[in-house]
PDB file of C-alpha atoms in Angstrom:
ATOM      1  CA  MET A  30     -26.987 112.770 -30.052  1.00  0.00           C
ATOM      2  CA  ARG A  31     -30.444 113.943 -28.987  1.00  0.00           C
ATOM      3  CA  ILE A  32     -32.029 110.711 -30.315  1.00  0.00           C
ATOM      4  CA  LEU A  33     -29.428 108.577 -28.502  1.00  0.00           C
ATOM      5  CA  LEU A  34     -30.138 110.408 -25.243  1.00  0.00           C
ATOM      6  CA  TRP A  35     -33.899 109.895 -25.705  1.00  0.00           C
ATOM      7  CA  GLN A  36     -33.359 106.171 -26.428  1.00  0.00           C
ATOM      8  CA  LEU A  37     -31.185 105.730 -23.336  1.00  0.00           C
ATOM      9  CA  THR A  38     -33.776 107.530 -21.204  1.00  0.00           C
ATOM     10  CA  PHE A  39     -36.521 105.291 -22.604  1.00  0.00           C
ATOM     11  CA  VAL A  40     -34.538 102.083 -21.962  1.00  0.00           C
ATOM     12  CA  PHE A  41     -33.650 103.246 -18.429  1.00  0.00           C
ATOM     13  CA  SER A  42     -37.309 103.999 -17.678  1.00  0.00           C
ATOM     14  CA  LEU A  43     -38.294 100.498 -18.825  1.00  0.00           C
ATOM     15  CA  CYS A  44     -35.623  98.972 -16.596  1.00  0.00           C
ATOM     16  CA  SER A  45     -36.758 101.086 -13.647  1.00  0.00           C
ATOM     17  CA  PHE A  46     -40.372 100.056 -14.216  1.00  0.00           C
ATOM     18  CA  SER A  47     -39.514  96.367 -14.253  1.00  0.00           C
ATOM     19  CA  VAL A  48     -37.585  96.722 -10.983  1.00  0.00           C
ATOM     20  CA  LEU A  49     -40.503  98.549  -9.367  1.00  0.00           C
ATOM     21  CA  ALA A  50     -42.993  96.012 -10.715  1.00  0.00           C
ATOM     22  CA  HIS A  51     -41.365  93.275  -8.579  1.00  0.00           C
ATOM     23  CA  ASP A  52     -42.804  90.387 -10.599  1.00  0.00           C
ATOM     24  CA  PHE A  53     -41.484  86.879 -11.269  1.00  0.00           C
ATOM     25  CA  ASN A  54     -42.268  84.081 -13.747  1.00  0.00           C
ATOM     26  CA  ALA A  55     -42.249  80.282 -13.445  1.00  0.00           C
ATOM     27  CA  GLY A  56     -43.101  78.722 -16.768  1.00  0.00           C
ATOM     28  CA  LYS A  57     -46.380  80.355 -17.670  1.00  0.00           C
ATOM     29  CA  LEU A  58     -47.123  81.447 -14.103  1.00  0.00           C
ATOM     30  CA  GLN A  59     -46.694  85.095 -13.151  1.00  0.00           C
ATOM     31  CA  ILE A  60     -46.023  85.985  -9.522  1.00  0.00           C
ATOM     32  CA  GLU A  61     -46.852  89.572  -8.605  1.00  0.00           C
ATOM     33  CA  HIS A  62     -45.232  91.586  -5.804  1.00  0.00           C
ATOM     34  CA  PRO A  63     -44.400  89.203  -2.934  1.00  0.00           C
ATOM     35  CA  TRP A  64     -44.490  91.205   0.322  1.00  0.00           C
ATOM     36  CA  ALA A  65     -44.644  90.834   4.097  1.00  0.00           C
ATOM     37  CA  ARG A  66     -45.577  93.252   6.852  1.00  0.00           C
ATOM     38  CA  PRO A  67     -42.972  94.386   9.383  1.00  0.00           C
ATOM     39  CA  THR A  68     -43.187  92.524  12.694  1.00  0.00           C
ATOM     40  CA  ALA A  69     -42.696  93.585  16.295  1.00  0.00           C
ATOM     41  CA  PRO A  70     -39.479  92.360  17.986  1.00  0.00           C
ATOM     42  CA  VAL A  71     -41.301  89.781  20.166  1.00  0.00           C
ATOM     43  CA  VAL A  72     -43.481  88.319  17.386  1.00  0.00           C
ATOM     44  CA  THR A  73     -42.480  84.849  16.185  1.00  0.00           C
ATOM     45  CA  THR A  74     -44.788  84.585  13.162  1.00  0.00           C
ATOM     46  CA  GLY A  75     -45.142  86.526   9.940  1.00  0.00           C
ATOM     47  CA  ALA A  76     -47.006  86.222   6.675  1.00  0.00           C
ATOM     48  CA  VAL A  77     -46.159  86.586   2.997  1.00  0.00           C
ATOM     49  CA  TYR A  78     -48.690  87.788   0.430  1.00  0.00           C
ATOM     50  CA  LEU A  79     -48.642  87.791  -3.378  1.00  0.00           C
ATOM     51  CA  ASN A  80     -50.740  87.121  -6.470  1.00  0.00           C
ATOM     52  CA  ILE A  81     -50.171  84.171  -8.785  1.00  0.00           C
ATOM     53  CA  HIS A  82     -51.609  84.501 -12.299  1.00  0.00           C
ATOM     54  CA  ASN A  83     -52.043  81.392 -14.440  1.00  0.00           C
ATOM     55  CA  PRO A  84     -52.828  82.295 -18.072  1.00  0.00           C
ATOM     56  CA  SER A  85     -52.441  78.676 -19.248  1.00  0.00           C
ATOM     57  CA  ALA A  86     -55.229  76.197 -20.015  1.00  0.00           C
ATOM     58  CA  GLU A  87     -54.005  73.874 -17.213  1.00  0.00           C
ATOM     59  CA  SER A  88     -54.533  74.417 -13.507  1.00  0.00           C
ATOM     60  CA  GLU A  89     -51.467  74.525 -11.259  1.00  0.00           C
ATOM     61  CA  LYS A  90     -50.940  74.023  -7.536  1.00  0.00           C
ATOM     62  CA  LEU A  91     -48.713  75.811  -5.017  1.00  0.00           C
ATOM     63  CA  ILE A  92     -47.562  72.865  -2.899  1.00  0.00           C
ATOM     64  CA  ALA A  93     -44.791  74.232  -0.655  1.00  0.00           C
ATOM     65  CA  VAL A  94     -42.720  77.288   0.229  1.00  0.00           C
ATOM     66  CA  LYS A  95     -39.209  77.488   1.680  1.00  0.00           C
ATOM     67  CA  VAL A  96     -37.286  80.396   3.191  1.00  0.00           C
ATOM     68  CA  PRO A  97     -33.674  80.541   4.396  1.00  0.00           C
ATOM     69  CA  GLU A  98     -33.034  79.156   7.902  1.00  0.00           C
ATOM     70  CA  ASN A  99     -32.062  82.616   9.156  1.00  0.00           C
ATOM     71  CA  ILE A 100     -35.592  83.884   8.398  1.00  0.00           C
ATOM     72  CA  ALA A 101     -37.941  81.257   9.921  1.00  0.00           C
ATOM     73  CA  SER A 102     -37.912  77.724  11.347  1.00  0.00           C
ATOM     74  CA  SER A 103     -40.726  76.561   9.069  1.00  0.00           C
ATOM     75  CA  VAL A 104     -43.234  77.734   6.497  1.00  0.00           C
ATOM     76  CA  GLN A 105     -46.830  76.702   5.903  1.00  0.00           C
ATOM     77  CA  ILE A 106     -49.412  77.581   3.288  1.00  0.00           C
ATOM     78  CA  HIS A 107     -52.540  78.719   5.132  1.00  0.00           C
ATOM     79  CA  GLN A 108     -56.191  79.112   4.232  1.00  0.00           C
ATOM     80  CA  THR A 109     -58.487  81.385   6.195  1.00  0.00           C
ATOM     81  CA  THR A 110     -62.131  80.484   6.634  1.00  0.00           C
ATOM     82  CA  PHE A 111     -64.881  82.484   8.314  1.00  0.00           C
ATOM     83  CA  ASN A 112     -67.613  80.965  10.468  1.00  0.00           C
ATOM     84  CA  GLN A 113     -70.037  83.210  12.365  1.00  0.00           C
ATOM     85  CA  ASN A 114     -67.732  86.214  11.879  1.00  0.00           C
ATOM     86  CA  MET A 115     -64.788  84.301  13.337  1.00  0.00           C
ATOM     87  CA  ALA A 116     -61.679  83.888  11.188  1.00  0.00           C
ATOM     88  CA  ARG A 117     -59.900  80.553  11.432  1.00  0.00           C
ATOM     89  CA  MET A 118     -56.521  79.794   9.861  1.00  0.00           C
ATOM     90  CA  ARG A 119     -55.489  76.283   8.972  1.00  0.00           C
ATOM     91  CA  GLU A 120     -52.689  74.740   7.013  1.00  0.00           C
ATOM     92  CA  ALA A 121     -53.524  73.867   3.396  1.00  0.00           C
ATOM     93  CA  ARG A 122     -51.623  70.572   3.517  1.00  0.00           C
ATOM     94  CA  ASP A 123     -52.541  69.690  -0.052  1.00  0.00           C
ATOM     95  CA  GLY A 124     -51.532  73.113  -1.336  1.00  0.00           C
ATOM     96  CA  LEU A 125     -53.617  75.735  -3.107  1.00  0.00           C
ATOM     97  CA  ILE A 126     -54.892  75.510  -6.681  1.00  0.00           C
ATOM     98  CA  ILE A 127     -54.256  78.248  -9.210  1.00  0.00           C
ATOM     99  CA  PRO A 128     -57.097  77.741 -11.707  1.00  0.00           C
ATOM    100  CA  ALA A 129     -56.496  77.629 -15.447  1.00  0.00           C
ATOM    101  CA  LYS A 130     -56.769  81.139 -16.906  1.00  0.00           C
ATOM    102  CA  GLY A 131     -57.221  82.428 -13.360  1.00  0.00           C
ATOM    103  CA  GLU A 132     -55.347  83.613 -10.315  1.00  0.00           C
ATOM    104  CA  LEU A 133     -54.686  82.847  -6.689  1.00  0.00           C
ATOM    105  CA  ALA A 134     -54.547  85.923  -4.458  1.00  0.00           C
ATOM    106  CA  LEU A 135     -52.697  85.486  -1.166  1.00  0.00           C
ATOM    107  CA  LEU A 136     -53.969  88.435   0.871  1.00  0.00           C
ATOM    108  CA  PRO A 137     -54.317  89.650   4.455  1.00  0.00           C
ATOM    109  CA  LYS A 138     -57.424  88.006   5.973  1.00  0.00           C
ATOM    110  CA  GLY A 139     -57.259  85.335   3.259  1.00  0.00           C
ATOM    111  CA  ALA A 140     -54.952  82.584   2.063  1.00  0.00           C
ATOM    112  CA  HIS A 141     -51.304  83.384   2.837  1.00  0.00           C
ATOM    113  CA  ILE A 142     -47.838  81.956   3.426  1.00  0.00           C
ATOM    114  CA  MET A 143     -47.184  81.669   7.168  1.00  0.00           C
ATOM    115  CA  LEU A 144     -43.654  82.081   8.529  1.00  0.00           C
ATOM    116  CA  LEU A 145     -43.308  80.180  11.819  1.00  0.00           C
ATOM    117  CA  GLY A 146     -40.506  80.606  14.325  1.00  0.00           C
ATOM    118  CA  LEU A 147     -39.166  83.875  12.949  1.00  0.00           C
ATOM    119  CA  LYS A 148     -35.433  84.101  13.608  1.00  0.00           C
ATOM    120  CA  LYS A 149     -35.394  87.891  13.431  1.00  0.00           C
ATOM    121  CA  GLN A 150     -37.744  90.818  13.287  1.00  0.00           C
ATOM    122  CA  LEU A 151     -39.008  91.647   9.787  1.00  0.00           C
ATOM    123  CA  GLN A 152     -38.245  95.341   9.361  1.00  0.00           C
ATOM    124  CA  LYS A 153     -39.473  97.745   6.720  1.00  0.00           C
ATOM    125  CA  GLY A 154     -36.992  97.744   3.838  1.00  0.00           C
ATOM    126  CA  ASP A 155     -35.793  94.160   4.455  1.00  0.00           C
ATOM    127  CA  LYS A 156     -35.850  91.699   1.575  1.00  0.00           C
ATOM    128  CA  PHE A 157     -35.551  87.919   1.639  1.00  0.00           C
ATOM    129  CA  ILE A 158     -35.945  84.994  -0.731  1.00  0.00           C
ATOM    130  CA  ALA A 159     -38.911  82.638  -0.583  1.00  0.00           C
ATOM    131  CA  THR A 160     -38.852  79.634  -2.899  1.00  0.00           C
ATOM    132  CA  LEU A 161     -42.299  78.704  -4.177  1.00  0.00           C
ATOM    133  CA  GLN A 162     -42.760  75.076  -5.233  1.00  0.00           C
ATOM    134  CA  PHE A 163     -45.416  74.257  -7.800  1.00  0.00           C
ATOM    135  CA  GLU A 164     -46.757  70.844  -8.752  1.00  0.00           C
ATOM    136  CA  HIS A 165     -45.987  71.211 -12.476  1.00  0.00           C
ATOM    137  CA  SER A 166     -43.850  74.350 -12.838  1.00  0.00           C
ATOM    138  CA  GLY A 167     -41.209  73.379 -10.280  1.00  0.00           C
ATOM    139  CA  GLU A 168     -39.473  75.804  -7.936  1.00  0.00           C
ATOM    140  CA  LEU A 169     -39.308  79.567  -8.281  1.00  0.00           C
ATOM    141  CA  PRO A 170     -37.320  81.804  -5.923  1.00  0.00           C
ATOM    142  CA  VAL A 171     -38.968  85.203  -5.415  1.00  0.00           C
ATOM    143  CA  GLU A 172     -37.785  88.237  -3.484  1.00  0.00           C
ATOM    144  CA  VAL A 173     -40.141  89.218  -0.666  1.00  0.00           C
ATOM    145  CA  TRP A 174     -40.174  92.884   0.285  1.00  0.00           C
ATOM    146  CA  VAL A 175     -41.034  93.891   3.848  1.00  0.00           C
ATOM    147  CA  GLU A 176     -43.195  97.003   3.677  1.00  0.00           C
ATOM    148  CA  ASP A 177     -45.901  98.848   5.642  1.00  0.00           C
ATOM    149  CA  LYS A 178     -48.365  99.300   2.841  1.00  0.00           C
ATOM    150  CA  PRO A 179     -48.155  96.991  -0.146  1.00  0.00           C
ATOM    151  CA  ASN A 180     -48.465  97.948  -3.768  1.00  0.00           C
ATOM    152  CA  GLN A 181     -52.216  98.146  -4.333  1.00  0.00           C
ATOM    153  CA  SER A 182     -52.201  95.737  -7.287  1.00  0.00           C
ATOM    154  CA  ALA A 183     -50.649  93.075  -5.053  1.00  0.00           C
ATOM    155  CA  THR A 184     -53.486  93.315  -2.538  1.00  0.00           C
ATOM    156  CA  GLU A 185     -56.355  93.658  -4.915  1.00  0.00           C
ATOM    157  CA  GLY A 186     -56.686  90.874  -7.393  1.00  0.00           C
ATOM    158  CA  SER A 187     -59.871  90.315  -9.333  1.00  0.00           C
ATOM    159  CA  HIS A 188     -61.500  89.119  -6.063  1.00  0.00           C
ATOM    160  CA  HIS A 189     -62.620  92.290  -4.220  1.00  0.00           C
TER     161      HIS A 189
END
């Protein structure tokens, strides 16, 4: 009985960890902790951040993202560049490359997924589906969590 209880506790802790980890897989790609910041009621744009790990020997490309119509009118993949201490966002129309045996970190003040024409305020605790489309790995729906402060591993990839 004591061993059975210990085994159940162990299995439950593994299940709890995987839920808290908030990770997704598409083929060999690993998507880590998709999140968005809460927005003010009058704001019509938002951003989604996440890390994409590519352990394979082939590069991959994030080419599009979709969200339900009740979340935003449209979605764009954005790059941020800096020139003379000025940040400039622009749409990455050709997508973003995830290098072979590397990662793509979508972070505040960096590349990100831009939600345009928000249909409702993003509030802490909300969750919604974003479908990532990759050139070779196809589509992968991920659950985006709206939170004040993201999980540190999701904001700090290997690029500090």
